[in-house]
PDB file of C-alpha atoms in Angstrom:
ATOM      1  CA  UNK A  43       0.000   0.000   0.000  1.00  0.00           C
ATOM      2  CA  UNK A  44       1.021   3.520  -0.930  1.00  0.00           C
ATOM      3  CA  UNK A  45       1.055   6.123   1.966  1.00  0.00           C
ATOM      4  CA  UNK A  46       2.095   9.840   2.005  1.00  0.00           C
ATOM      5  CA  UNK A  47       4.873  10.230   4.231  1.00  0.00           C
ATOM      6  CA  UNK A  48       6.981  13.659   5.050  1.00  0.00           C
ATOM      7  CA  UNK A  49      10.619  13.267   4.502  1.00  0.00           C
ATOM      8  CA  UNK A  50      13.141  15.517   6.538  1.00  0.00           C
ATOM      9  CA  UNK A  51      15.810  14.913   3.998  1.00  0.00           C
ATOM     10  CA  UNK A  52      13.957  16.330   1.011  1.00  0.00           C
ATOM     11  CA  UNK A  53      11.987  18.709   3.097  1.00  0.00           C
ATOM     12  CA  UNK A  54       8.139  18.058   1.317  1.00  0.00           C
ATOM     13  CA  UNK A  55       5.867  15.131   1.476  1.00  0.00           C
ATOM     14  CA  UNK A  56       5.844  12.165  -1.163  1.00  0.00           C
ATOM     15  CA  UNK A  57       4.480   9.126  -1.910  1.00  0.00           C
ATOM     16  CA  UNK A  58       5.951   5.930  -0.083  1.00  0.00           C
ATOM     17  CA  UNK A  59       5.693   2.218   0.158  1.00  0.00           C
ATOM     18  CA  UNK A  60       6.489   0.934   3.812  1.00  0.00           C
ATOM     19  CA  UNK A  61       9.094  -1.918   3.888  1.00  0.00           C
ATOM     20  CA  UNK A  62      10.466  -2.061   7.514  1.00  0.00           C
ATOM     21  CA  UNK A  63       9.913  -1.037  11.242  1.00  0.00           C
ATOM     22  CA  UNK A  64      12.244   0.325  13.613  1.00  0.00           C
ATOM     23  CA  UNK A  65      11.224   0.341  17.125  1.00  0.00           C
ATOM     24  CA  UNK A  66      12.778   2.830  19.189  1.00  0.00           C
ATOM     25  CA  UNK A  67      12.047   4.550  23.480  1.00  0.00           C
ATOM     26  CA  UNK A  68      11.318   7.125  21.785  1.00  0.00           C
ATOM     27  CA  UNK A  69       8.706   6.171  18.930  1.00  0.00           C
ATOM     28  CA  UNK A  70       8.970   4.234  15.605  1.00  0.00           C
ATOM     29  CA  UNK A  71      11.284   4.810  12.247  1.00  0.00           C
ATOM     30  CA  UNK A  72       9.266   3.613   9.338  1.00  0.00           C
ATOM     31  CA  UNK A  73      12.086   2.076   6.417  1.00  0.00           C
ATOM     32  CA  UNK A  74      10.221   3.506   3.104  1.00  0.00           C
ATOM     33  CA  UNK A  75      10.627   3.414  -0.719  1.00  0.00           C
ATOM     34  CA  UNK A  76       9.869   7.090  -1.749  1.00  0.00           C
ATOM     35  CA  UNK A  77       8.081   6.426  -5.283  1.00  0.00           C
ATOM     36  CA  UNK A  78       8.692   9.399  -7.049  1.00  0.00           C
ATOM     37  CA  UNK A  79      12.320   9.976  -6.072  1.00  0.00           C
ATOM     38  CA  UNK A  80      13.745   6.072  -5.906  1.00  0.00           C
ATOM     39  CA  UNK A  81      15.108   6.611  -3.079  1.00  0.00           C
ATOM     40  CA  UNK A  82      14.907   4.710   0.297  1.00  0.00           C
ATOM     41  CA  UNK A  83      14.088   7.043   3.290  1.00  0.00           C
ATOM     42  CA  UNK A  84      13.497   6.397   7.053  1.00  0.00           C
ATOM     43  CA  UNK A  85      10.718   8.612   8.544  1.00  0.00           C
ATOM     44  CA  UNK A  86       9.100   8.879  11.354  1.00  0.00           C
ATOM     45  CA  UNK A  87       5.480   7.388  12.590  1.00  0.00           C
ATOM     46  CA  UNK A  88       4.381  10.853  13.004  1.00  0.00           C
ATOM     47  CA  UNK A  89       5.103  12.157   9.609  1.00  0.00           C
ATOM     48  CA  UNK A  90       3.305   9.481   7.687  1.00  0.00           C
ATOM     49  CA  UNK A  91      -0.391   9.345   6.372  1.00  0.00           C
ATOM     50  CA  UNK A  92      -2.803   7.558   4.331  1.00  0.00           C
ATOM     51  CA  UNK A  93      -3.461   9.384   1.052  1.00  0.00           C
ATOM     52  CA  UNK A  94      -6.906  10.447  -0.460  1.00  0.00           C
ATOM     53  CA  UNK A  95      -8.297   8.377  -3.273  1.00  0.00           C
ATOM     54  CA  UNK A  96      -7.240  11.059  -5.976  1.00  0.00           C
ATOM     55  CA  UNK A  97      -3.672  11.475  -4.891  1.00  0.00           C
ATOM     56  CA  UNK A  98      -3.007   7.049  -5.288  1.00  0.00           C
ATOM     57  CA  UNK A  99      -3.963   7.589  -9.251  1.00  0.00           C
ATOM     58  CA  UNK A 100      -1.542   9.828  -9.924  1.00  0.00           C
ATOM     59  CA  UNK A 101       1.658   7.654 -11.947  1.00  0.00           C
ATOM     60  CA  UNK A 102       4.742   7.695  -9.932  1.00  0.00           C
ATOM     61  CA  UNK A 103       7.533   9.567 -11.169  1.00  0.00           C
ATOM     62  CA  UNK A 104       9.911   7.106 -10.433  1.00  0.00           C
ATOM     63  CA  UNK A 105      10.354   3.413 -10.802  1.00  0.00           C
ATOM     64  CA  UNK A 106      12.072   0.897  -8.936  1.00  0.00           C
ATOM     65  CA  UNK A 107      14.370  -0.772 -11.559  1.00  0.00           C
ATOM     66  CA  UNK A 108      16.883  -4.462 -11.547  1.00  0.00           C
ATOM     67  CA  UNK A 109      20.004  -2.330 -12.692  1.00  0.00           C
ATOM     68  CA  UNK A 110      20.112  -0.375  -9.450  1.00  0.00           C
ATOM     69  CA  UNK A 111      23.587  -0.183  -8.380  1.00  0.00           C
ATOM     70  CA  UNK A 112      24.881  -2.432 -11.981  1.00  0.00           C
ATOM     71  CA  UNK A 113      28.505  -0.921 -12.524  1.00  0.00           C
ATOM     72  CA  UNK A 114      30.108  -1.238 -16.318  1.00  0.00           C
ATOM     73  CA  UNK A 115      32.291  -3.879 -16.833  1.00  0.00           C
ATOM     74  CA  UNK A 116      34.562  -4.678 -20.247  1.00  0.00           C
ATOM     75  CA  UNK A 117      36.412  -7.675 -21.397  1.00  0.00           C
ATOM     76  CA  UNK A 118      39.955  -7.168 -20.720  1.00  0.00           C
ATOM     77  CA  UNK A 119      42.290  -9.300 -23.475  1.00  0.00           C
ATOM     78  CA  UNK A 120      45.693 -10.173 -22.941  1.00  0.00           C
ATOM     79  CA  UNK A 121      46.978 -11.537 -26.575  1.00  0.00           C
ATOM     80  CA  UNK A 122      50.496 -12.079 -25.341  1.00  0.00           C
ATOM     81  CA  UNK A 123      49.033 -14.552 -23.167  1.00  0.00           C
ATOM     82  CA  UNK A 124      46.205 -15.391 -25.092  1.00  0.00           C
ATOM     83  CA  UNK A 125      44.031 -14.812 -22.290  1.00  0.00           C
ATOM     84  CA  UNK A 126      40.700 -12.850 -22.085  1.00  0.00           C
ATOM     85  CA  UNK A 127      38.933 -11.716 -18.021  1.00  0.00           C
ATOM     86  CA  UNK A 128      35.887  -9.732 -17.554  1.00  0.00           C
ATOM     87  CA  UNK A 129      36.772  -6.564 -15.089  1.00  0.00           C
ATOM     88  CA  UNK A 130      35.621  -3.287 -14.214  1.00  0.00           C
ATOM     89  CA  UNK A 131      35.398  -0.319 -16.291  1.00  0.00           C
ATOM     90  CA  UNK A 132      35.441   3.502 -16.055  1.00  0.00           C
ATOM     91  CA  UNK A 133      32.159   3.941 -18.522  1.00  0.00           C
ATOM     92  CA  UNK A 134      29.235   1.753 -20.041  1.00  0.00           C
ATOM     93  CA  UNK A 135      30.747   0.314 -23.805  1.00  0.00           C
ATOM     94  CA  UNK A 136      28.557   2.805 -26.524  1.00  0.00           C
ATOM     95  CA  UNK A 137      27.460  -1.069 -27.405  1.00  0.00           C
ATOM     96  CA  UNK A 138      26.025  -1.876 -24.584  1.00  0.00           C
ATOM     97  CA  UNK A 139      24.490   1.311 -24.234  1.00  0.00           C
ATOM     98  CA  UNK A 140      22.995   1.059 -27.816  1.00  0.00           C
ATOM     99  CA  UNK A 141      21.865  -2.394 -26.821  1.00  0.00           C
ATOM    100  CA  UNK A 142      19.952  -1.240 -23.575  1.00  0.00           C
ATOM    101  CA  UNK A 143      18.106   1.195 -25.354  1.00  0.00           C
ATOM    102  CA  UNK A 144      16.854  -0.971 -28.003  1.00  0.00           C
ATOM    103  CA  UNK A 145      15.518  -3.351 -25.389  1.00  0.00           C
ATOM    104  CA  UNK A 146      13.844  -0.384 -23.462  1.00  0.00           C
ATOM    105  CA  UNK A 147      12.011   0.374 -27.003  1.00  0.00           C
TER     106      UNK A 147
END
């Protein structure tokens, strides 16, 4: 479920599904996925609300997506020793990039 939750960090209230509780003396720390910024946010059980009908329908601005976090990597080859390894690279290859895009389409 979708709730409407104020977060301190961005200063303005957003649209948020709940994933974890924090119990704490003082009150509770709600873990939540803030929809329209893909970000994950812990707010408090003050600052969080159950939205009007109107406000649910709206699309979300953001999406959670699989290639969170994916770095580039690029296949290193070593002809002297006739040897190829997969490693790390600075930026995506233009050929992957071209390749992502056409699956997004």
């Amino acid at each position: 479920q979708v709730y409407v939750v104020f977060s301190e960090e961005l200063g303005c209230w957003c649209r948020a599904v709940v994933h974890s509780v924090k119990h704490h003396v003082d009150g509770h720390q709600l873990g939540c996925f803030l929809v329209d910024y893909a970000k994950y946010s812990f707010v408090e059980s003050k600052n969080i609300w159950v939205p009007m009908r109107e406000f649910t329908k709206i699309p979300y601005r953001a999406k959670k997506c699989s290639l969170y976090a994916t770095k580039p990597v690029k296949l290193h080859l070593d002809y002297c020793e006739d040897f190829a390894k997969i490693g790390p690279a600075k930026r995506w290859d233009p050929a992957a990039v071209h390749h992502f895009r056409k699956l997004l389409k």
